[in-house]
PDB file of C-alpha atoms in Angstrom:
ATOM      1  CA  UNK A 886      26.187  40.444 -77.618  1.00 41.00           C
ATOM      2  CA  UNK A 887      23.863  38.258 -79.701  1.00 43.00           C
ATOM      3  CA  UNK A 888      20.375  39.100 -80.675  1.00 48.00           C
ATOM      4  CA  UNK A 889      17.781  36.163 -80.023  1.00 49.00           C
ATOM      5  CA  UNK A 890      15.580  35.986 -83.244  1.00 50.00           C
ATOM      6  CA  UNK A 891      11.759  36.316 -82.617  1.00 54.00           C
ATOM      7  CA  UNK A 892       9.229  34.575 -84.987  1.00 53.00           C
ATOM      8  CA  UNK A 893       5.976  36.341 -86.074  1.00 55.00           C
ATOM      9  CA  UNK A 894       2.733  34.308 -85.983  1.00 53.00           C
ATOM     10  CA  UNK A 895       3.367  33.145 -89.590  1.00 56.00           C
ATOM     11  CA  UNK A 896       6.622  31.450 -88.322  1.00 54.00           C
ATOM     12  CA  UNK A 897       8.869  33.982 -90.128  1.00 59.00           C
ATOM     13  CA  UNK A 898      11.525  35.652 -88.095  1.00 57.00           C
ATOM     14  CA  UNK A 899      10.820  39.252 -87.025  1.00 55.00           C
ATOM     15  CA  UNK A 900      13.126  42.034 -86.368  1.00 55.00           C
ATOM     16  CA  UNK A 901      11.475  42.846 -83.096  1.00 57.00           C
ATOM     17  CA  UNK A 902       8.916  41.715 -80.560  1.00 53.00           C
ATOM     18  CA  UNK A 903       5.199  42.626 -81.606  1.00 54.00           C
ATOM     19  CA  UNK A 904       4.153  45.700 -79.812  1.00 59.00           C
ATOM     20  CA  UNK A 905       1.304  44.989 -77.360  1.00 63.00           C
ATOM     21  CA  UNK A 906      -0.335  47.205 -74.822  1.00 74.00           C
ATOM     22  CA  UNK A 907       2.055  48.507 -71.982  1.00 87.00           C
ATOM     23  CA  UNK A 908       0.768  48.569 -68.407  1.00 91.00           C
ATOM     24  CA  UNK A 909       2.111  49.867 -65.195  1.00 93.00           C
ATOM     25  CA  UNK A 910       1.882  47.755 -62.055  1.00 93.00           C
ATOM     26  CA  UNK A 911      -0.894  50.087 -60.953  1.00 95.00           C
ATOM     27  CA  UNK A 912      -2.756  49.522 -64.093  1.00 95.00           C
ATOM     28  CA  UNK A 913      -2.263  45.758 -63.970  1.00 95.00           C
ATOM     29  CA  UNK A 914      -3.413  45.726 -60.319  1.00 96.00           C
ATOM     30  CA  UNK A 915      -6.618  47.486 -61.169  1.00 95.00           C
ATOM     31  CA  UNK A 916      -7.200  45.188 -64.065  1.00 94.00           C
ATOM     32  CA  UNK A 917      -6.718  42.166 -61.923  1.00 95.00           C
ATOM     33  CA  UNK A 918      -8.751  43.448 -58.925  1.00 95.00           C
ATOM     34  CA  UNK A 919     -11.713  44.240 -61.353  1.00 94.00           C
ATOM     35  CA  UNK A 920     -11.665  40.752 -62.749  1.00 93.00           C
ATOM     36  CA  UNK A 921     -11.376  39.202 -59.245  1.00 95.00           C
ATOM     37  CA  UNK A 922     -14.478  41.290 -58.165  1.00 94.00           C
ATOM     38  CA  UNK A 923     -16.343  39.986 -61.289  1.00 92.00           C
ATOM     39  CA  UNK A 924     -15.354  36.379 -60.561  1.00 92.00           C
ATOM     40  CA  UNK A 925     -16.241  36.781 -56.818  1.00 93.00           C
ATOM     41  CA  UNK A 926     -19.599  37.925 -57.804  1.00 90.00           C
ATOM     42  CA  UNK A 927     -20.266  34.956 -59.933  1.00 88.00           C
ATOM     43  CA  UNK A 928     -19.103  32.531 -57.242  1.00 89.00           C
ATOM     44  CA  UNK A 929     -20.840  34.377 -54.283  1.00 93.00           C
ATOM     45  CA  UNK A 930     -17.591  35.420 -52.681  1.00 94.00           C
ATOM     46  CA  UNK A 931     -16.199  38.616 -51.505  1.00 95.00           C
ATOM     47  CA  UNK A 932     -12.694  39.813 -52.951  1.00 93.00           C
ATOM     48  CA  UNK A 933     -11.585  40.848 -49.450  1.00 93.00           C
ATOM     49  CA  UNK A 934     -12.406  37.441 -48.005  1.00 93.00           C
ATOM     50  CA  UNK A 935     -10.625  35.944 -50.814  1.00 92.00           C
ATOM     51  CA  UNK A 936      -7.420  37.865 -50.257  1.00 91.00           C
ATOM     52  CA  UNK A 937      -7.672  36.877 -46.436  1.00 91.00           C
ATOM     53  CA  UNK A 938      -8.020  33.267 -47.357  1.00 89.00           C
ATOM     54  CA  UNK A 939      -4.964  33.303 -49.563  1.00 87.00           C
ATOM     55  CA  UNK A 940      -2.841  34.863 -47.057  1.00 87.00           C
ATOM     56  CA  UNK A 941      -3.600  32.303 -44.281  1.00 82.00           C
ATOM     57  CA  UNK A 942      -0.759  30.188 -42.970  1.00 74.00           C
ATOM     58  CA  UNK A 943      -1.060  26.519 -42.542  1.00 68.00           C
ATOM     59  CA  UNK A 944      -2.105  23.837 -44.943  1.00 68.00           C
ATOM     60  CA  UNK A 945      -4.673  25.645 -47.115  1.00 68.00           C
ATOM     61  CA  UNK A 946      -4.976  23.147 -49.931  1.00 70.00           C
ATOM     62  CA  UNK A 947      -6.958  20.900 -47.527  1.00 79.00           C
ATOM     63  CA  UNK A 948      -9.485  23.672 -46.937  1.00 83.00           C
ATOM     64  CA  UNK A 949     -12.378  24.023 -49.277  1.00 87.00           C
ATOM     65  CA  UNK A 950     -12.761  27.829 -48.608  1.00 88.00           C
ATOM     66  CA  UNK A 951      -9.100  28.402 -49.478  1.00 88.00           C
ATOM     67  CA  UNK A 952      -9.468  26.318 -52.785  1.00 89.00           C
ATOM     68  CA  UNK A 953     -12.550  28.430 -53.747  1.00 91.00           C
ATOM     69  CA  UNK A 954     -10.447  31.650 -53.163  1.00 92.00           C
ATOM     70  CA  UNK A 955      -7.450  30.306 -55.047  1.00 92.00           C
ATOM     71  CA  UNK A 956      -9.756  29.230 -58.037  1.00 92.00           C
ATOM     72  CA  UNK A 957     -11.176  32.793 -58.047  1.00 94.00           C
ATOM     73  CA  UNK A 958      -7.694  34.253 -58.183  1.00 95.00           C
ATOM     74  CA  UNK A 959      -6.598  31.933 -60.823  1.00 95.00           C
ATOM     75  CA  UNK A 960      -9.518  32.808 -63.025  1.00 95.00           C
ATOM     76  CA  UNK A 961      -8.971  36.487 -62.478  1.00 95.00           C
ATOM     77  CA  UNK A 962      -5.366  36.116 -63.494  1.00 96.00           C
ATOM     78  CA  UNK A 963      -6.419  34.233 -66.417  1.00 95.00           C
ATOM     79  CA  UNK A 964      -8.986  36.791 -67.593  1.00 94.00           C
ATOM     80  CA  UNK A 965      -6.580  39.720 -67.105  1.00 94.00           C
ATOM     81  CA  UNK A 966      -3.950  37.912 -69.130  1.00 94.00           C
ATOM     82  CA  UNK A 967      -6.062  36.706 -72.068  1.00 91.00           C
ATOM     83  CA  UNK A 968      -8.548  39.717 -72.244  1.00 88.00           C
ATOM     84  CA  UNK A 969      -6.167  42.502 -71.635  1.00 90.00           C
ATOM     85  CA  UNK A 970      -2.913  41.116 -72.438  1.00 92.00           C
ATOM     86  CA  UNK A 971      -1.401  41.876 -69.111  1.00 94.00           C
ATOM     87  CA  UNK A 972       2.072  40.349 -68.909  1.00 94.00           C
ATOM     88  CA  UNK A 973       2.519  37.699 -66.308  1.00 94.00           C
ATOM     89  CA  UNK A 974       5.253  39.564 -64.473  1.00 95.00           C
ATOM     90  CA  UNK A 975       2.966  42.361 -63.851  1.00 95.00           C
ATOM     91  CA  UNK A 976       0.152  40.068 -62.910  1.00 96.00           C
ATOM     92  CA  UNK A 977       2.615  38.489 -60.291  1.00 96.00           C
ATOM     93  CA  UNK A 978       3.284  41.762 -58.854  1.00 95.00           C
ATOM     94  CA  UNK A 979      -0.359  42.875 -58.758  1.00 95.00           C
ATOM     95  CA  UNK A 980      -1.471  39.624 -57.052  1.00 94.00           C
ATOM     96  CA  UNK A 981       1.525  39.374 -54.785  1.00 93.00           C
ATOM     97  CA  UNK A 982       2.636  36.096 -55.911  1.00 93.00           C
ATOM     98  CA  UNK A 983       5.575  34.593 -58.015  1.00 94.00           C
ATOM     99  CA  UNK A 984       5.749  34.534 -61.739  1.00 95.00           C
ATOM    100  CA  UNK A 985       5.782  30.688 -61.515  1.00 95.00           C
ATOM    101  CA  UNK A 986       2.546  30.741 -59.660  1.00 94.00           C
ATOM    102  CA  UNK A 987       0.870  33.013 -62.209  1.00 96.00           C
ATOM    103  CA  UNK A 988       2.008  30.601 -64.864  1.00 95.00           C
ATOM    104  CA  UNK A 989       0.672  27.494 -62.923  1.00 95.00           C
ATOM    105  CA  UNK A 990      -2.630  29.435 -62.509  1.00 95.00           C
ATOM    106  CA  UNK A 991      -2.956  30.225 -66.182  1.00 95.00           C
ATOM    107  CA  UNK A 992      -2.178  26.627 -67.121  1.00 95.00           C
ATOM    108  CA  UNK A 993      -4.714  25.267 -64.586  1.00 93.00           C
ATOM    109  CA  UNK A 994      -7.497  27.451 -66.141  1.00 93.00           C
ATOM    110  CA  UNK A 995      -6.447  26.686 -69.613  1.00 91.00           C
ATOM    111  CA  UNK A 996      -6.706  22.925 -68.908  1.00 92.00           C
ATOM    112  CA  UNK A 997     -10.361  23.429 -67.421  1.00 90.00           C
ATOM    113  CA  UNK A 998     -11.288  25.181 -70.612  1.00 87.00           C
ATOM    114  CA  UNK A 999     -11.655  21.782 -72.201  1.00 88.00           C
ATOM    115  CA  UNK A1000     -14.800  21.270 -70.188  1.00 90.00           C
ATOM    116  CA  UNK A1001     -17.623  22.906 -72.082  1.00 88.00           C
ATOM    117  CA  UNK A1002     -19.630  23.909 -69.092  1.00 88.00           C
ATOM    118  CA  UNK A1003     -16.653  25.569 -67.662  1.00 87.00           C
ATOM    119  CA  UNK A1004     -15.865  27.275 -70.727  1.00 84.00           C
ATOM    120  CA  UNK A1005     -19.299  28.805 -70.815  1.00 87.00           C
ATOM    121  CA  UNK A1006     -18.846  30.149 -67.411  1.00 82.00           C
ATOM    122  CA  UNK A1007     -15.511  31.614 -68.401  1.00 85.00           C
ATOM    123  CA  UNK A1008     -16.937  33.445 -71.467  1.00 85.00           C
ATOM    124  CA  UNK A1009     -19.832  34.676 -69.298  1.00 82.00           C
ATOM    125  CA  UNK A1010     -17.657  36.466 -66.878  1.00 82.00           C
ATOM    126  CA  UNK A1011     -15.376  37.952 -69.783  1.00 82.00           C
ATOM    127  CA  UNK A1012     -18.355  39.130 -71.655  1.00 82.00           C
ATOM    128  CA  UNK A1013     -19.757  40.744 -68.491  1.00 78.00           C
ATOM    129  CA  UNK A1014     -16.555  42.500 -68.093  1.00 74.00           C
ATOM    130  CA  UNK A1015     -16.349  43.540 -71.687  1.00 68.00           C
ATOM    131  CA  UNK A1016     -19.917  45.056 -71.329  1.00 51.00           C
ATOM    132  CA  UNK A1017     -18.990  47.123 -68.239  1.00 51.00           C
TER     133      UNK A1017
END
């Protein structure tokens, strides 16, 4: 059995992975739902309506309401991951989606962070959650 070396932030090999916060699925779900509620409040949406929209069958990508709900979920996942270091595998379980979908959601928000106006909105939601 071979050990895969891990690098520290300075590029040197580390003996083990850095210790970060460890969450249960229930804790991850609470964090995700809290961020989803905050994002929904900023967008004028309701978290239960977002969940209903995302669970609908059919071709949701063509529907503007579904796309707004998907964006709210993406942003909530991003904030939970970046602000609380919730692992993607736990976020997938908390949101009821695949790990690949979580990865795509995080990448989509990261790509949008290059737009200054969007970046300000993300920081506002994160700051509001930090204050509460």
